Amino acid sequence: MLLSPRFRGRIRVDARANAIFPHEDEAGLCGFEKRNRNFKGFGDLGEKGLWTSNGFPEDRRLVIGESALDCISYEVLFPCGRYASIAGGLNPKQPDLILQACEAMPAGSEVVSITHGDAEGERYAEVIRERAVAASLPFRVHRPEGVKDWNDVLDRKSTRLNSSH
């Protein structure tokens, strides 16, 4: 998955084997999300922008999640389009970056929020919805039932597959 055309070059690995997800703003690279088995955080230097997957002209869906890992898990489960992550939390410039990502989508596209089903996830989904509407794109929320996020769904699915062998 990480070497697929969708994600090639959009995920790095640092000296501590953390997955590094570069965030960009209007000026380019502005910071990075870091993830490992027992760690998640944001780089000490820089600030949150948007992490994005690679986009293709045929994309008709922009999926926006709280983390890059949520987006990658969603792609494994529902291969469907372009991805963006806010890295949990919204700073003042991220809503404009979300709007720009929406406006960059081809005509006929939709925006899907895969934020968590908690109060913060609801708040993020509302900001995403407002930007999708401002870009004249249809919007919907897609959340898993009974778990926090799509990564949990993928973990459960992997556990069931491994235990059946």
Steps between C-alpha positions, in 0.01 A plus 500: 500500500774744593670454163176537304478796261243656737749526789844480336718782631236615750631286788854493631678311779738669746802359688272373781278311254217752542274543201527864397210669321601841357255787546483785254342843485494764225877545527588128492631272774401639843527202739444128538283249679690211665360155575635178642353196672478672841546863403319773312589863486602794289855617425651736755576753230239624261123509511204307368386553146347213306651163426375386162526191286588529136212617286404383153280660233241219529450557877140586587516466877698691763512312831608707801602339827655587831823313425688375197478150647119527508509594131728210405279254690195638321670454163574135585132446584339724237743594220339813376690822449720777627578540870584779744572504873491777759712301752241541775399849603443799279720807499378830351648438153377143447139588408631707207728213397200265509310743278792510255510118491125494430532761226781297338267204444356443151138588427260230616709407805383446857660555840486232768587561865640197683560684828439321828152470652585706810429869567825614338440283195154651466650850517762414236233347276298821522801710393561259210131515404505881496803500268350236269179705474705816430669310215157384374580133563268238651603392850443195716634346819610135511581355841545142613261356756622388841862614466690828508630512142561311175841384623317309776277341236806392302670366816192291584478370146871402505460330838207293372690400187811403698307303762320295231828345378 
